[in-house]
Amino acid sequence: MSRVIISCGGTGGHIYPGIAIGQILRNEISNVEILYVGTKDGMEKNIILKEKFNFTAVESGKLLRKISLTNFLNLFKLFKGIFQSMRIIKTFKPDLIIGLGGYVCVPVVISGWLLKIPIVLHEQNVIPGLANKFLSRLAKTIFVSFPETVKLFPKGKAVFTGNLVRENIGTLDKKECIYKLGLEYSKKTVTLLGGSQGAHTLNMCFLNFIKLLKDENIQIIWMTGVRDYEYCKNEIRNLNIKVLIQPFFENIEEVYAVTDLIICRAGASTVAEIIKCNIPAIFIPYPYASSNHQFFNAEALVKNNCAMILNEKELNPEKLKKLILDLINDEDKLNSFKKNIKRMDKVNTKQEILNVIKEFI
């Protein structure tokens, strides 16, 4: 029996690739036991348990780059988390620990290294996060999602594998999903993602963009997040345009399957899923992300001529309408974007990651 600990949490960008790794191990390796380690209050717990994996929690704290009471409290949580992690590791006896970045995995990876358990890291963004940069010297191997990230880690440790997405992403039939979602096959579908938590600035711009639409032959899918959902739903109720609006789509793979153009943030998981589903995109990077990593994620696609970037400070409904309609009505450009984005999809990602993991278990 092989045993693997996977530590991920905080945001979907860390959690969903962690789940994808667990799914690969569960499907491809017999007699493997997987334990996920996160925090008790994070969103990871419910997501992981829903996928029928075992989960346990440790304390951890996000260290800030300044002296403060919060920093001291988080440092205490980190040390407490290290002792909790050591107890978990001694009980579970893993052959390998996989860290997905974020402050959640720091105590787990440090404890594993102290107990001489092999460490593998996974970096989802073009610009590595602070946790993975800090932990990189403890790792045997680091999976990276973009080729330009390799040089940002210690020499010889990083391997370009591409990012992982969950099962079913990029595998569904478009016609079936259009019928299931109650959409029209004859119309182009534009998807607006405000994020699972909702991005108020984006949602207000999306709302006013939709109000500008008249006779355009498009339909809208709009994920608002919980906070803005009721308000936005009421505002569009009497508009003469098809809008499928939800706070959150449990089966986001169905949305991707029917989408002709997507407008969204540029978090790591979203970018990976867009690449896997071959969807042209207009990215509006979150301007306050650490190290401006969303901009660099989006820029990687723009450099390959398969996406566009619209900075949030330049965002307005009229400009958004022009960009969307110009692109959605330009078949040659849409097809060019699709052709180029397909080249970015590293089709052997799962196998490359699996091959490395098999070296340790």
PDB file of C-alpha atoms in Angstrom, residues 96-99 108-110 112-114 116-122 131-143 153-159:
ATOM      1  CA  LEU A  96       5.452  11.202  -0.660  1.00  0.00           C
ATOM      2  CA  ILE A  97       4.129  14.667   0.191  1.00  0.00           C
ATOM      3  CA  ILE A  98       2.798  16.907  -2.587  1.00  0.00           C
ATOM      4  CA  GLY A  99       2.411  20.632  -1.876  1.00  0.00           C
ATOM      5  CA  VAL A 108       3.099  20.184   6.073  1.00  0.00           C
ATOM      6  CA  VAL A 109       6.045  20.433   3.674  1.00  0.00           C
ATOM      7  CA  ILE A 110       8.467  21.612   6.377  1.00  0.00           C
ATOM      8  CA  GLY A 112       7.781  16.207   5.812  1.00  0.00           C
ATOM      9  CA  TRP A 113      11.263  17.471   5.018  1.00  0.00           C
ATOM     10  CA  LEU A 114      12.294  17.265   8.695  1.00  0.00           C
ATOM     11  CA  LYS A 116      12.903  12.895   5.502  1.00  0.00           C
ATOM     12  CA  ILE A 117       9.788  12.308   3.386  1.00  0.00           C
ATOM     13  CA  PRO A 118      10.285  13.160  -0.329  1.00  0.00           C
ATOM     14  CA  ILE A 119       8.630  16.444  -1.305  1.00  0.00           C
ATOM     15  CA  VAL A 120       7.131  17.385  -4.674  1.00  0.00           C
ATOM     16  CA  LEU A 121       5.666  20.839  -5.306  1.00  0.00           C
ATOM     17  CA  HIS A 122       3.225  22.085  -7.928  1.00  0.00           C
ATOM     18  CA  ALA A 131       5.220  29.673  -0.316  1.00  0.00           C
ATOM     19  CA  ASN A 132       6.569  27.633  -3.226  1.00  0.00           C
ATOM     20  CA  LYS A 133       9.598  29.907  -3.601  1.00  0.00           C
ATOM     21  CA  PHE A 134      10.357  29.436   0.094  1.00  0.00           C
ATOM     22  CA  LEU A 135       9.789  25.663  -0.018  1.00  0.00           C
ATOM     23  CA  SER A 136      11.511  25.018  -3.354  1.00  0.00           C
ATOM     24  CA  ARG A 137      14.875  24.079  -1.830  1.00  0.00           C
ATOM     25  CA  LEU A 138      13.184  21.336   0.208  1.00  0.00           C
ATOM     26  CA  ALA A 139      11.613  19.707  -2.861  1.00  0.00           C
ATOM     27  CA  LYS A 140      12.914  16.914  -5.055  1.00  0.00           C
ATOM     28  CA  THR A 141      10.853  18.073  -8.048  1.00  0.00           C
ATOM     29  CA  ILE A 142       8.643  21.066  -8.860  1.00  0.00           C
ATOM     30  CA  PHE A 143       5.901  20.763 -11.478  1.00  0.00           C
ATOM     31  CA  PHE A 153      13.225  27.909  -9.431  1.00  0.00           C
ATOM     32  CA  PRO A 154      16.556  26.325  -8.369  1.00  0.00           C
ATOM     33  CA  LYS A 155      18.331  24.835 -11.380  1.00  0.00           C
ATOM     34  CA  GLY A 156      17.375  21.275 -12.249  1.00  0.00           C
ATOM     35  CA  LYS A 157      14.322  21.066  -9.982  1.00  0.00           C
ATOM     36  CA  ALA A 158      11.485  22.459 -12.099  1.00  0.00           C
ATOM     37  CA  VAL A 159       9.762  20.384 -14.775  1.00  0.00           C
TER      38      VAL A 159
END
